[in-house]
Coordinates of C-alpha atoms in Angstrom, one line a residue:
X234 CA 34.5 -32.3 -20.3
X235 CA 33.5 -29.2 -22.7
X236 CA 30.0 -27.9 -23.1
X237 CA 29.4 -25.3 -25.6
X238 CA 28.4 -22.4 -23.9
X239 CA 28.0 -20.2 -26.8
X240 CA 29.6 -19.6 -30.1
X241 CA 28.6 -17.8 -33.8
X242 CA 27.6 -19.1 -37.6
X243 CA 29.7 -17.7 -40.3
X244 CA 29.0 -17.4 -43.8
X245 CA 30.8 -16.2 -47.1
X246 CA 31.0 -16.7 -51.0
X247 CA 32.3 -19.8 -52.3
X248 CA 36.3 -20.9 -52.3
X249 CA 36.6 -17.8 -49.9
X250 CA 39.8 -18.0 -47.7
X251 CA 39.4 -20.5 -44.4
X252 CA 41.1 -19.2 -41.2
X253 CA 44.0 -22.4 -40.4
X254 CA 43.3 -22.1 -36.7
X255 CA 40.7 -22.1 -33.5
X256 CA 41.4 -18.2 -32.9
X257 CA 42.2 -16.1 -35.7
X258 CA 39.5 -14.1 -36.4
X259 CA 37.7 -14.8 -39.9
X260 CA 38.4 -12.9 -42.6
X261 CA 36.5 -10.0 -44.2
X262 CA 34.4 -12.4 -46.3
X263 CA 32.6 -13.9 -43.8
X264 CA 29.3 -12.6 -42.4
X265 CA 28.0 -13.5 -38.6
X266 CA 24.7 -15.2 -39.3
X267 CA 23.6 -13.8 -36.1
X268 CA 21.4 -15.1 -33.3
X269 CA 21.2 -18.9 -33.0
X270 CA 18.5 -20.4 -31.0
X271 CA 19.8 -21.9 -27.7
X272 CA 19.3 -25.4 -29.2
X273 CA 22.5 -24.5 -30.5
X274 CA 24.3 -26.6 -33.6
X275 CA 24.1 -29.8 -34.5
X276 CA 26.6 -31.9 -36.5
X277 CA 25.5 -35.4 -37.9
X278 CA 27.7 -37.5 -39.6
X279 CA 25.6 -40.9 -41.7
X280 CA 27.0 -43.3 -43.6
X281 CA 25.3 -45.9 -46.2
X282 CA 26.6 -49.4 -46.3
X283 CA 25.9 -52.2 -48.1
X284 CA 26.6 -55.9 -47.5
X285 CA 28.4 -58.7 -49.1
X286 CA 27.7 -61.9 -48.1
X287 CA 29.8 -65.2 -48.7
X288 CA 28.0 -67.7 -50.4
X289 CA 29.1 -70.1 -47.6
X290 CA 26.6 -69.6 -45.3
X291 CA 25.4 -66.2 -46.4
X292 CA 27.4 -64.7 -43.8
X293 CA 28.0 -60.6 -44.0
X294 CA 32.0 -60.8 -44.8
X295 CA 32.1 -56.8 -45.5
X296 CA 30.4 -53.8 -45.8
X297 CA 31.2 -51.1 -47.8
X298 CA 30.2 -47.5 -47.8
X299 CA 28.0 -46.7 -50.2
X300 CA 27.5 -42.8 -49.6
X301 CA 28.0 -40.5 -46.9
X302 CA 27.2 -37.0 -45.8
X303 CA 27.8 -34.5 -43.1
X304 CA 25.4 -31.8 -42.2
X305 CA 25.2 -29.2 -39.4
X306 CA 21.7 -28.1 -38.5
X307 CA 20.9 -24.8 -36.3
X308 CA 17.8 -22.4 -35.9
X309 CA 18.7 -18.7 -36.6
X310 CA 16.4 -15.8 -34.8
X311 CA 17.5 -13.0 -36.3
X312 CA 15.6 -12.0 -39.8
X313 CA 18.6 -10.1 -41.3
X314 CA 19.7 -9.9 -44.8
X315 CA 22.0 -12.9 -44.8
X316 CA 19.7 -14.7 -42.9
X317 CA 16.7 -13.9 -44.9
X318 CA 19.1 -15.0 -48.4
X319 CA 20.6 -18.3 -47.0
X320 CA 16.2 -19.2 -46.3
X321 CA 15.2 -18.2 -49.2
X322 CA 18.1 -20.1 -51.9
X323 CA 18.5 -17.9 -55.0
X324 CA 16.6 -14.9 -53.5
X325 CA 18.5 -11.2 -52.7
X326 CA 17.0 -8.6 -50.5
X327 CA 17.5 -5.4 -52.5
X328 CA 17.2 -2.2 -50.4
X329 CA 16.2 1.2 -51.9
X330 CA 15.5 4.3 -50.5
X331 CA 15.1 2.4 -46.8
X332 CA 12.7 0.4 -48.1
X333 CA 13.5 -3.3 -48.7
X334 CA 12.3 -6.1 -51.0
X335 CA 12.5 -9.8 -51.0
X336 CA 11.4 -11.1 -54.2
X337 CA 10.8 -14.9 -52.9
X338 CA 12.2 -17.2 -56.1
X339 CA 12.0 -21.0 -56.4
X340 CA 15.4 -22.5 -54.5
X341 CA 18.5 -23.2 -56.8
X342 CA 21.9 -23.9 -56.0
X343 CA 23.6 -21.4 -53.5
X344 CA 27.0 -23.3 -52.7
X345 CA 28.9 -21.6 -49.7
X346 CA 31.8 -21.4 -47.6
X347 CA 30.3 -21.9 -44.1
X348 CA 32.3 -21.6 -40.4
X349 CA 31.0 -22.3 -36.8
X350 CA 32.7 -21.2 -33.4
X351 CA 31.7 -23.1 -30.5
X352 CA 33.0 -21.7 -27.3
X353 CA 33.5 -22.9 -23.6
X354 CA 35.1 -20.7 -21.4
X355 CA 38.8 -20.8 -22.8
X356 CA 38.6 -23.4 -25.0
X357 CA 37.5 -22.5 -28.8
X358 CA 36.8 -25.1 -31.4
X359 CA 36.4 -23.9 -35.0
X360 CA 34.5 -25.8 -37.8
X361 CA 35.2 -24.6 -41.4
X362 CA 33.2 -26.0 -44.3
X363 CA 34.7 -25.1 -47.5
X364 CA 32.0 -26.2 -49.9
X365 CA 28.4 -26.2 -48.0
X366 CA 25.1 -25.3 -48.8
X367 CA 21.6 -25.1 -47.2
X368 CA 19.9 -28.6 -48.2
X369 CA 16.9 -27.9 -46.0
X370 CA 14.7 -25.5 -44.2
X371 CA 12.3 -25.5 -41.4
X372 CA 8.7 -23.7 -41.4
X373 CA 8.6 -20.4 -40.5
X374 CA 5.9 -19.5 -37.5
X375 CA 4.7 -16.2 -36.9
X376 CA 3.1 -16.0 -33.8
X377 CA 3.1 -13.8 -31.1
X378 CA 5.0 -15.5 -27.9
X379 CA 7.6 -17.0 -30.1
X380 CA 10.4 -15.4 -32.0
X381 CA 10.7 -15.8 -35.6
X382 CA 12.8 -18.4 -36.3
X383 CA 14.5 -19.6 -39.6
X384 CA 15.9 -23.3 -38.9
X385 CA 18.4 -24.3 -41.7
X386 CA 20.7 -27.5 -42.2
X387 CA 23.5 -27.2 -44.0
X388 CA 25.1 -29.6 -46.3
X389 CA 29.1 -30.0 -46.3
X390 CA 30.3 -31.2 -49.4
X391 CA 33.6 -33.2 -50.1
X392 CA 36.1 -31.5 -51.8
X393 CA 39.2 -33.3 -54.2
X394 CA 40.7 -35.1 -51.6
X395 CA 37.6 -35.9 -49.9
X396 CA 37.5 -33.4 -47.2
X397 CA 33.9 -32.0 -46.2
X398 CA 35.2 -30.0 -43.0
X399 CA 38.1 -29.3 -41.2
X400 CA 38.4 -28.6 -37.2
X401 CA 40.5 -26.3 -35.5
X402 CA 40.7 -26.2 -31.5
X403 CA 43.1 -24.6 -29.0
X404 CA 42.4 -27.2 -26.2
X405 CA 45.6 -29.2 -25.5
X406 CA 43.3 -32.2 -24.7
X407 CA 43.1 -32.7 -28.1
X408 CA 46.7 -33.1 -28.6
X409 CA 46.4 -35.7 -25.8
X410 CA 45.7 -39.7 -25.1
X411 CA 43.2 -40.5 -22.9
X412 CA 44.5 -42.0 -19.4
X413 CA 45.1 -45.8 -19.0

């Protein structure tokens, strides 16, 4: 049994280099999003179907999968730069003199390469996302007990051959059948 005890969110331009392993550290492209809420990150995987039913008896003889999509969904609470950019689609913090500026703009496309690391003891597993971008975004609450939190999902897109992400791990379980 694994439970992801902690782990990092990785982010770089698009088509930038994937590590091909759980371990390797990523390359200079990639940015640490930062603090992640201890809810951690969420993967969900859904799937459209449609039905075809035989005209003998109107029975469901197949389905067939109409669209699909994979998303990863965590809650960042760290207002940074990258952070700030990846909330705010199409908008750049611009820095001058120490003072900094975030002209808010109306969201656009802001395709990404995106990475996770999720972490338990030894074992490492590695999610790369080669085409992604952030689809959705929580409200933001300023309030005083709470910290400032930015939740984003992010959308994994397929690429020529249909791959939307690719995982790495170093556990040997992986390689391994379950006992009989």
């Amino acid at each position: 049994m694994r439970v992801a005890v902690t782990g990092a969110a990785y982010v770089a331009a698009p088509k930038s280099t994937l590590p091909t392993d759980a371990t390797t550290p990523w390359g200079s492209a990639f940015t640490d999003i930062g603090w992640i809420s201890d809810d951690g990150i969420a993967e969900s995987n859904s799937a459209d179907s449609t039905e075809i039913k035989g005209w003998q008896g109107g029975a469901t003889v197949r389905k067939v999968i109409s669209s699909s999509e994979m998303s990863f969904t965590f809650t960042a609470i760290e207002t940074s730069k990258t952070v700030l950019e990846l909330y705010h689609k199409g908008s750049k913090v611009v820095t001058t003199d120490g003072k900094s500026v975030l002209a808010v703009k109306a969201p656009g496309p802001d395709r990404r390469t995106f990475g996770f690391d999720v972490i338990d003891g030894d074992s490492h597993i590695r999610i790369a996302i080669p085409d992604g971008e952030v689809t959705e975004t929580g409200d933001i609450t300023y309030k005083g007990d709470e910290a400032v939190a930015y939740e984003l999902t992010i959308t994994a897109y397929p690429g020529p051959d249909g791959t939307v992400a690719i995982k790495y791990s170093d556990d040997p379980a992986w390689g391994t059948a379950p006992e009989a």
